[in-house]
Amino acid sequence: MIIAANLKTNLTRKQTAKYVDELESFLNKNKISQEVLVFPAASSLNAHSGKVVIGAQNAYATVNGAFTGETGKEHLDEFGINTILIGHSERRHILGESQEELIKKFNFYKELGFKIVYCIGEPLEIREAGHEPMMEYISAQYEGIDVSYENLIIAYEPVWAIGTGLTPTLEEIESIHKELKKKSSAPLLYGGSVKVTNAKDVLALDNVDGILVGSAALYVDHFCTMCEYAQSIENKN
């Protein structure tokens, strides 16, 4: 399974280093063999060697250049980073990234062989419009994306459930994951108000290959527990 933490605009460089060290220690002590990804804020990126894989929350489709405020491949190379989050709903809906921009970014980092966690999901008004409009909306987010890319991970995150405490029922999560699996054989994560109290149930669902955790991952002990849940489920299987 894949357990991923999106730290968003949280934790300083010093706090992130402490977080990663504590997580790494836990994974080794408890013999956790799951794939564990951590996406810190850009200013908190650092080189790390171990079970924890450090990824970038975002980067521009360039090696370097005149793109004020952006991070390029050259900056990721400095820290040995080759994993990136693309298409998170906050970048789509708050920062206005279009599908065309995401495709450009996806193709740039695909050509470099990066592991890409590509996010899809729908806002509440689309979900309330009915199943067919919802699936059409989500399907449009696959357009221009190579779903057979060998280093692709897809994360389904209902936008209305992110940071709200609202969560689809387990039956709803299982149902949409089953449908999304028909679009790509890539590992499929669930994200959207995942927390320590529901992570075990979500991880146990069919067609759920892991979780992408936001605010609940800021507590390293909670995130460690989620990693432990994933390990216990895999051991049973």
PDB file of C-alpha atoms in Angstrom:
ATOM      1  CA  MET A   1       0.000   0.000   0.000  1.00  0.00           C
ATOM      2  CA  ILE A   2       0.957   3.641  -0.422  1.00  0.00           C
ATOM      3  CA  ILE A   3       0.566   6.027   2.505  1.00  0.00           C
ATOM      4  CA  ALA A   4       1.159   9.653   1.547  1.00  0.00           C
ATOM      5  CA  ALA A   5       1.247  12.836   3.650  1.00  0.00           C
ATOM      6  CA  ASN A   6       0.579  16.208   2.028  1.00  0.00           C
ATOM      7  CA  LEU A   7       1.849  18.723   4.582  1.00  0.00           C
ATOM      8  CA  LYS A   8       0.623  21.658   2.467  1.00  0.00           C
ATOM      9  CA  THR A   9       1.715  25.101   3.781  1.00  0.00           C
ATOM     10  CA  ASN A  10       2.557  23.767   7.230  1.00  0.00           C
ATOM     11  CA  LEU A  11       5.650  22.924   9.292  1.00  0.00           C
ATOM     12  CA  THR A  12       8.887  24.877   9.060  1.00  0.00           C
ATOM     13  CA  ARG A  13      12.089  23.387   7.712  1.00  0.00           C
ATOM     14  CA  LYS A  14      13.193  22.478  11.250  1.00  0.00           C
ATOM     15  CA  GLN A  15       9.798  20.992  12.128  1.00  0.00           C
ATOM     16  CA  THR A  16       9.691  19.003   8.887  1.00  0.00           C
ATOM     17  CA  ALA A  17      13.159  17.536   9.514  1.00  0.00           C
ATOM     18  CA  LYS A  18      12.026  16.418  12.979  1.00  0.00           C
ATOM     19  CA  TYR A  19       8.821  14.979  11.499  1.00  0.00           C
ATOM     20  CA  VAL A  20      10.661  12.952   8.865  1.00  0.00           C
ATOM     21  CA  ASP A  21      13.209  11.672  11.396  1.00  0.00           C
ATOM     22  CA  GLU A  22      10.466  10.513  13.766  1.00  0.00           C
ATOM     23  CA  LEU A  23       8.563   8.858  10.926  1.00  0.00           C
ATOM     24  CA  GLU A  24      11.676   7.134   9.590  1.00  0.00           C
ATOM     25  CA  SER A  25      12.497   5.818  13.065  1.00  0.00           C
ATOM     26  CA  PHE A  26       8.960   4.470  13.483  1.00  0.00           C
ATOM     27  CA  LEU A  27       8.962   2.711  10.111  1.00  0.00           C
ATOM     28  CA  ASN A  28      12.256   0.983  10.864  1.00  0.00           C
ATOM     29  CA  LYS A  29      11.403   0.075  14.454  1.00  0.00           C
ATOM     30  CA  ASN A  30       8.064  -1.427  13.444  1.00  0.00           C
ATOM     31  CA  LYS A  31       9.294  -3.058  10.226  1.00  0.00           C
ATOM     32  CA  ILE A  32       6.825  -1.162   8.038  1.00  0.00           C
ATOM     33  CA  SER A  33       7.310  -2.224   4.421  1.00  0.00           C
ATOM     34  CA  GLN A  34       4.613   0.009   2.898  1.00  0.00           C
ATOM     35  CA  GLU A  35       5.481   2.795   0.453  1.00  0.00           C
ATOM     36  CA  VAL A  36       5.503   6.014   2.483  1.00  0.00           C
ATOM     37  CA  LEU A  37       5.567   9.412   0.769  1.00  0.00           C
ATOM     38  CA  VAL A  38       5.829  12.833   2.413  1.00  0.00           C
ATOM     39  CA  PHE A  39       5.213  16.085   0.528  1.00  0.00           C
ATOM     40  CA  PRO A  40       6.586  19.043   2.558  1.00  0.00           C
ATOM     41  CA  ALA A  41       6.243  22.744   1.793  1.00  0.00           C
ATOM     42  CA  ALA A  42       8.738  23.897  -0.863  1.00  0.00           C
ATOM     43  CA  SER A  43      10.906  25.767   1.661  1.00  0.00           C
ATOM     44  CA  SER A  44      11.112  22.631   3.803  1.00  0.00           C
ATOM     45  CA  LEU A  45      12.415  20.268   1.105  1.00  0.00           C
ATOM     46  CA  ASN A  46      15.577  18.435   2.029  1.00  0.00           C
ATOM     47  CA  ALA A  47      17.563  15.389   1.006  1.00  0.00           C
ATOM     48  CA  HIS A  48      16.598  12.203   2.809  1.00  0.00           C
ATOM     49  CA  SER A  49      17.768   8.627   2.555  1.00  0.00           C
ATOM     50  CA  GLY A  50      15.625   5.856   3.989  1.00  0.00           C
ATOM     51  CA  LYS A  51      12.146   4.366   3.801  1.00  0.00           C
ATOM     52  CA  VAL A  52      10.433   7.755   3.682  1.00  0.00           C
ATOM     53  CA  VAL A  53      10.274   9.172   0.150  1.00  0.00           C
ATOM     54  CA  ILE A  54      10.240  12.970  -0.024  1.00  0.00           C
ATOM     55  CA  GLY A  55       8.224  14.523  -2.831  1.00  0.00           C
ATOM     56  CA  ALA A  56       7.410  18.021  -4.073  1.00  0.00           C
ATOM     57  CA  GLN A  57       3.881  19.402  -3.708  1.00  0.00           C
ATOM     58  CA  ASN A  58       4.387  21.337  -6.912  1.00  0.00           C
ATOM     59  CA  ALA A  59       7.009  22.393  -9.444  1.00  0.00           C
ATOM     60  CA  TYR A  60       6.992  24.285 -12.714  1.00  0.00           C
ATOM     61  CA  ALA A  61       7.580  22.524 -16.033  1.00  0.00           C
ATOM     62  CA  THR A  62      11.113  23.816 -16.380  1.00  0.00           C
ATOM     63  CA  VAL A  63      14.666  23.033 -15.351  1.00  0.00           C
ATOM     64  CA  ASN A  64      15.188  26.680 -14.350  1.00  0.00           C
ATOM     65  CA  GLY A  65      14.417  30.108 -15.797  1.00  0.00           C
ATOM     66  CA  ALA A  66      12.564  33.393 -15.367  1.00  0.00           C
ATOM     67  CA  PHE A  67       9.509  32.106 -13.501  1.00  0.00           C
ATOM     68  CA  THR A  68       9.274  34.162 -10.328  1.00  0.00           C
ATOM     69  CA  GLY A  69       8.012  32.242  -7.324  1.00  0.00           C
ATOM     70  CA  GLU A  70       8.278  28.837  -8.991  1.00  0.00           C
ATOM     71  CA  THR A  71      10.432  25.769  -8.326  1.00  0.00           C
ATOM     72  CA  GLY A  72      12.206  24.008 -11.198  1.00  0.00           C
ATOM     73  CA  LYS A  73      13.737  20.588 -11.709  1.00  0.00           C
ATOM     74  CA  GLU A  74      17.188  21.957 -10.857  1.00  0.00           C
ATOM     75  CA  HIS A  75      15.974  22.773  -7.336  1.00  0.00           C
ATOM     76  CA  LEU A  76      14.470  19.314  -6.876  1.00  0.00           C
ATOM     77  CA  ASP A  77      17.683  17.711  -8.144  1.00  0.00           C
ATOM     78  CA  GLU A  78      19.638  19.404  -5.367  1.00  0.00           C
ATOM     79  CA  PHE A  79      17.732  17.300  -2.836  1.00  0.00           C
ATOM     80  CA  GLY A  80      17.486  14.131  -4.918  1.00  0.00           C
ATOM     81  CA  ILE A  81      13.728  14.516  -5.316  1.00  0.00           C
ATOM     82  CA  ASN A  82      12.011  12.652  -8.154  1.00  0.00           C
ATOM     83  CA  THR A  83       8.448  12.402  -6.836  1.00  0.00           C
ATOM     84  CA  ILE A  84       5.811  15.075  -7.402  1.00  0.00           C
ATOM     85  CA  LEU A  85       2.163  15.808  -6.625  1.00  0.00           C
ATOM     86  CA  ILE A  86       0.246  17.149  -9.637  1.00  0.00           C
ATOM     87  CA  GLY A  87      -3.352  18.342  -9.917  1.00  0.00           C
ATOM     88  CA  HIS A  88      -4.271  18.684  -6.252  1.00  0.00           C
ATOM     89  CA  SER A  89      -7.702  20.271  -5.937  1.00  0.00           C
ATOM     90  CA  GLU A  90      -6.301  23.293  -4.094  1.00  0.00           C
ATOM     91  CA  ARG A  91      -4.066  24.050  -7.046  1.00  0.00           C
ATOM     92  CA  ARG A  92      -6.956  23.526  -9.455  1.00  0.00           C
ATOM     93  CA  HIS A  93      -9.643  25.431  -7.560  1.00  0.00           C
ATOM     94  CA  ILE A  94      -7.779  27.991  -5.442  1.00  0.00           C
ATOM     95  CA  LEU A  95      -4.719  28.685  -7.583  1.00  0.00           C
ATOM     96  CA  GLY A  96      -6.480  28.271 -10.907  1.00  0.00           C
ATOM     97  CA  GLU A  97      -4.343  25.629 -12.614  1.00  0.00           C
ATOM     98  CA  SER A  98      -6.084  24.524 -15.810  1.00  0.00           C
ATOM     99  CA  GLN A  99      -6.110  21.023 -17.250  1.00  0.00           C
ATOM    100  CA  GLU A 100      -3.838  22.306 -20.032  1.00  0.00           C
ATOM    101  CA  GLU A 101      -1.275  23.506 -17.465  1.00  0.00           C
ATOM    102  CA  LEU A 102      -1.460  20.208 -15.611  1.00  0.00           C
ATOM    103  CA  ILE A 103      -0.950  18.214 -18.797  1.00  0.00           C
ATOM    104  CA  LYS A 104       2.157  20.274 -19.600  1.00  0.00           C
ATOM    105  CA  LYS A 105       3.496  19.706 -16.091  1.00  0.00           C
ATOM    106  CA  PHE A 106       2.615  16.001 -16.174  1.00  0.00           C
ATOM    107  CA  ASN A 107       4.363  15.424 -19.503  1.00  0.00           C
ATOM    108  CA  PHE A 108       7.462  17.357 -18.436  1.00  0.00           C
ATOM    109  CA  TYR A 109       7.969  15.304 -15.275  1.00  0.00           C
ATOM    110  CA  LYS A 110       6.908  12.077 -16.976  1.00  0.00           C
ATOM    111  CA  GLU A 111       9.703  12.528 -19.514  1.00  0.00           C
ATOM    112  CA  LEU A 112      12.099  12.841 -16.576  1.00  0.00           C
ATOM    113  CA  GLY A 113      10.837   9.566 -15.096  1.00  0.00           C
ATOM    114  CA  PHE A 114       9.384  11.139 -11.948  1.00  0.00           C
ATOM    115  CA  LYS A 115       6.922   9.264  -9.790  1.00  0.00           C
ATOM    116  CA  ILE A 116       3.732  11.295 -10.226  1.00  0.00           C
ATOM    117  CA  VAL A 117       0.817  11.354  -7.791  1.00  0.00           C
ATOM    118  CA  TYR A 118      -1.959  12.764  -9.964  1.00  0.00           C
ATOM    119  CA  CYS A 119      -5.062  14.043  -8.176  1.00  0.00           C
ATOM    120  CA  ILE A 120      -8.646  13.915  -9.424  1.00  0.00           C
ATOM    121  CA  GLY A 121     -11.965  14.730  -7.770  1.00  0.00           C
ATOM    122  CA  GLU A 122     -15.217  16.663  -7.853  1.00  0.00           C
ATOM    123  CA  PRO A 123     -16.677  19.651  -5.950  1.00  0.00           C
ATOM    124  CA  LEU A 124     -19.950  19.334  -4.071  1.00  0.00           C
ATOM    125  CA  GLU A 125     -22.162  20.951  -6.718  1.00  0.00           C
ATOM    126  CA  ILE A 126     -20.968  18.428  -9.298  1.00  0.00           C
ATOM    127  CA  ARG A 127     -21.515  15.499  -6.954  1.00  0.00           C
ATOM    128  CA  GLU A 128     -25.030  16.723  -6.168  1.00  0.00           C
ATOM    129  CA  ALA A 129     -25.802  16.980  -9.900  1.00  0.00           C
ATOM    130  CA  GLY A 130     -25.880  13.189 -10.096  1.00  0.00           C
ATOM    131  CA  HIS A 131     -23.641  10.238 -10.879  1.00  0.00           C
ATOM    132  CA  GLU A 132     -23.367  10.767 -14.633  1.00  0.00           C
ATOM    133  CA  PRO A 133     -22.329  14.463 -14.476  1.00  0.00           C
ATOM    134  CA  MET A 134     -19.904  13.587 -11.675  1.00  0.00           C
ATOM    135  CA  MET A 135     -18.210  10.877 -13.727  1.00  0.00           C
ATOM    136  CA  GLU A 136     -18.060  13.167 -16.768  1.00  0.00           C
ATOM    137  CA  TYR A 137     -16.365  15.832 -14.644  1.00  0.00           C
ATOM    138  CA  ILE A 138     -13.831  13.358 -13.255  1.00  0.00           C
ATOM    139  CA  SER A 139     -13.225  11.781 -16.674  1.00  0.00           C
ATOM    140  CA  ALA A 140     -12.290  15.209 -18.061  1.00  0.00           C
ATOM    141  CA  GLN A 141      -9.428  15.286 -15.548  1.00  0.00           C
ATOM    142  CA  TYR A 142      -7.956  12.196 -17.223  1.00  0.00           C
ATOM    143  CA  GLU A 143      -7.827  13.929 -20.617  1.00  0.00           C
ATOM    144  CA  GLY A 144      -4.268  14.362 -21.883  1.00  0.00           C
ATOM    145  CA  ILE A 145      -2.832  12.221 -19.065  1.00  0.00           C
ATOM    146  CA  ASP A 146      -0.960   9.013 -19.866  1.00  0.00           C
ATOM    147  CA  VAL A 147      -2.837   6.634 -17.561  1.00  0.00           C
ATOM    148  CA  SER A 148      -0.503   3.789 -18.494  1.00  0.00           C
ATOM    149  CA  TYR A 149       2.617   5.640 -17.293  1.00  0.00           C
ATOM    150  CA  GLU A 150       4.544   3.144 -15.182  1.00  0.00           C
ATOM    151  CA  ASN A 151       5.376   5.644 -12.405  1.00  0.00           C
ATOM    152  CA  LEU A 152       1.825   6.973 -12.055  1.00  0.00           C
ATOM    153  CA  ILE A 153      -0.205   6.957  -8.852  1.00  0.00           C
ATOM    154  CA  ILE A 154      -3.748   8.364  -8.974  1.00  0.00           C
ATOM    155  CA  ALA A 155      -5.339   9.958  -5.910  1.00  0.00           C
ATOM    156  CA  TYR A 156      -9.119  10.367  -5.835  1.00  0.00           C
ATOM    157  CA  GLU A 157     -10.090  13.208  -3.528  1.00  0.00           C
ATOM    158  CA  PRO A 158     -13.667  14.480  -3.425  1.00  0.00           C
ATOM    159  CA  VAL A 159     -13.063  18.220  -3.153  1.00  0.00           C
ATOM    160  CA  TRP A 160     -16.007  18.742  -0.802  1.00  0.00           C
ATOM    161  CA  ALA A 161     -14.447  16.323   1.699  1.00  0.00           C
ATOM    162  CA  ILE A 162     -11.025  18.002   1.929  1.00  0.00           C
ATOM    163  CA  GLY A 163     -10.495  19.628   5.297  1.00  0.00           C
ATOM    164  CA  THR A 164     -14.239  19.708   6.023  1.00  0.00           C
ATOM    165  CA  GLY A 165     -14.557  16.617   8.168  1.00  0.00           C
ATOM    166  CA  LEU A 166     -17.152  15.355   5.669  1.00  0.00           C
ATOM    167  CA  THR A 167     -16.401  11.987   4.140  1.00  0.00           C
ATOM    168  CA  PRO A 168     -18.202   9.795   1.607  1.00  0.00           C
ATOM    169  CA  THR A 169     -19.512   6.563   3.081  1.00  0.00           C
ATOM    170  CA  LEU A 170     -17.272   3.520   2.807  1.00  0.00           C
ATOM    171  CA  GLU A 171     -19.724   2.114   0.249  1.00  0.00           C
ATOM    172  CA  GLU A 172     -19.431   5.295  -1.848  1.00  0.00           C
ATOM    173  CA  ILE A 173     -15.634   5.217  -1.719  1.00  0.00           C
ATOM    174  CA  GLU A 174     -15.538   1.557  -2.714  1.00  0.00           C
ATOM    175  CA  SER A 175     -18.029   2.111  -5.528  1.00  0.00           C
ATOM    176  CA  ILE A 176     -16.215   5.032  -7.176  1.00  0.00           C
ATOM    177  CA  HIS A 177     -12.812   3.367  -6.768  1.00  0.00           C
ATOM    178  CA  LYS A 178     -14.177   0.308  -8.569  1.00  0.00           C
ATOM    179  CA  GLU A 179     -15.320   2.544 -11.417  1.00  0.00           C
ATOM    180  CA  LEU A 180     -12.073   4.540 -11.551  1.00  0.00           C
ATOM    181  CA  LYS A 181     -10.013   1.344 -11.678  1.00  0.00           C
ATOM    182  CA  LYS A 182     -11.506   0.731 -15.130  1.00  0.00           C
ATOM    183  CA  LYS A 183      -9.794   3.906 -16.349  1.00  0.00           C
ATOM    184  CA  SER A 184      -6.284   3.012 -15.213  1.00  0.00           C
ATOM    185  CA  SER A 185      -4.466   0.121 -13.573  1.00  0.00           C
ATOM    186  CA  ALA A 186      -2.260   2.590 -11.660  1.00  0.00           C
ATOM    187  CA  PRO A 187      -2.404   2.422  -7.845  1.00  0.00           C
ATOM    188  CA  LEU A 188      -5.446   4.377  -6.666  1.00  0.00           C
ATOM    189  CA  LEU A 189      -5.346   6.299  -3.388  1.00  0.00           C
ATOM    190  CA  TYR A 190      -8.238   7.848  -1.495  1.00  0.00           C
ATOM    191  CA  GLY A 191      -7.927  11.363  -0.070  1.00  0.00           C
ATOM    192  CA  GLY A 192     -10.416  13.666   1.633  1.00  0.00           C
ATOM    193  CA  SER A 193     -10.727  14.031   5.414  1.00  0.00           C
ATOM    194  CA  VAL A 194      -8.777  10.854   6.042  1.00  0.00           C
ATOM    195  CA  LYS A 195      -7.890  10.681   9.712  1.00  0.00           C
ATOM    196  CA  VAL A 196      -6.680   8.175  12.239  1.00  0.00           C
ATOM    197  CA  THR A 197     -10.265   7.257  13.164  1.00  0.00           C
ATOM    198  CA  ASN A 198     -11.329   6.208   9.651  1.00  0.00           C
ATOM    199  CA  ALA A 199      -8.057   5.332   7.882  1.00  0.00           C
ATOM    200  CA  LYS A 200      -8.144   1.627   8.782  1.00  0.00           C
ATOM    201  CA  ASP A 201     -11.650   1.177   7.367  1.00  0.00           C
ATOM    202  CA  VAL A 202     -10.769   3.068   4.179  1.00  0.00           C
ATOM    203  CA  LEU A 203      -7.555   1.096   3.651  1.00  0.00           C
ATOM    204  CA  ALA A 204      -9.443  -2.188   3.970  1.00  0.00           C
ATOM    205  CA  LEU A 205     -11.774  -1.391   1.042  1.00  0.00           C
ATOM    206  CA  ASP A 206     -11.482  -3.148  -2.318  1.00  0.00           C
ATOM    207  CA  ASN A 207      -9.647  -1.130  -4.998  1.00  0.00           C
ATOM    208  CA  VAL A 208      -8.175   1.264  -2.423  1.00  0.00           C
ATOM    209  CA  ASP A 209      -4.395   1.001  -2.757  1.00  0.00           C
ATOM    210  CA  GLY A 210      -3.555   3.590  -0.129  1.00  0.00           C
ATOM    211  CA  ILE A 211      -4.404   7.044   1.204  1.00  0.00           C
ATOM    212  CA  LEU A 212      -3.381  10.646   0.639  1.00  0.00           C
ATOM    213  CA  VAL A 213      -3.640  12.400   4.007  1.00  0.00           C
ATOM    214  CA  GLY A 214      -3.780  16.159   4.536  1.00  0.00           C
ATOM    215  CA  SER A 215      -4.302  17.902   7.877  1.00  0.00           C
ATOM    216  CA  ALA A 216      -4.436  14.671   9.897  1.00  0.00           C
ATOM    217  CA  ALA A 217      -0.902  13.864   8.722  1.00  0.00           C
ATOM    218  CA  LEU A 218       0.475  16.937  10.511  1.00  0.00           C
ATOM    219  CA  TYR A 219       0.441  14.844  13.682  1.00  0.00           C
ATOM    220  CA  VAL A 220       3.318  12.466  13.057  1.00  0.00           C
ATOM    221  CA  ASP A 221       2.021   9.940  15.606  1.00  0.00           C
ATOM    222  CA  HIS A 222      -1.320   9.814  13.769  1.00  0.00           C
ATOM    223  CA  PHE A 223       0.410   9.343  10.427  1.00  0.00           C
ATOM    224  CA  CYS A 224       2.600   6.612  11.903  1.00  0.00           C
ATOM    225  CA  THR A 225      -0.524   4.836  13.127  1.00  0.00           C
ATOM    226  CA  MET A 226      -1.982   4.969   9.621  1.00  0.00           C
ATOM    227  CA  CYS A 227       1.190   3.374   8.260  1.00  0.00           C
ATOM    228  CA  GLU A 228       0.819   0.679  10.896  1.00  0.00           C
ATOM    229  CA  TYR A 229      -2.807   0.081   9.854  1.00  0.00           C
ATOM    230  CA  ALA A 230      -1.708  -0.441   6.255  1.00  0.00           C
ATOM    231  CA  GLN A 231       0.962  -2.907   7.348  1.00  0.00           C
ATOM    232  CA  SER A 232      -1.466  -4.921   9.463  1.00  0.00           C
ATOM    233  CA  ILE A 233      -3.981  -5.127   6.602  1.00  0.00           C
ATOM    234  CA  GLU A 234      -1.312  -6.297   4.179  1.00  0.00           C
ATOM    235  CA  ASN A 235      -0.020  -8.866   6.667  1.00  0.00           C
ATOM    236  CA  LYS A 236      -3.533 -10.334   6.988  1.00  0.00           C
ATOM    237  CA  ASN A 237      -3.800 -10.622   3.222  1.00  0.00           C
TER     238      ASN A 237
END
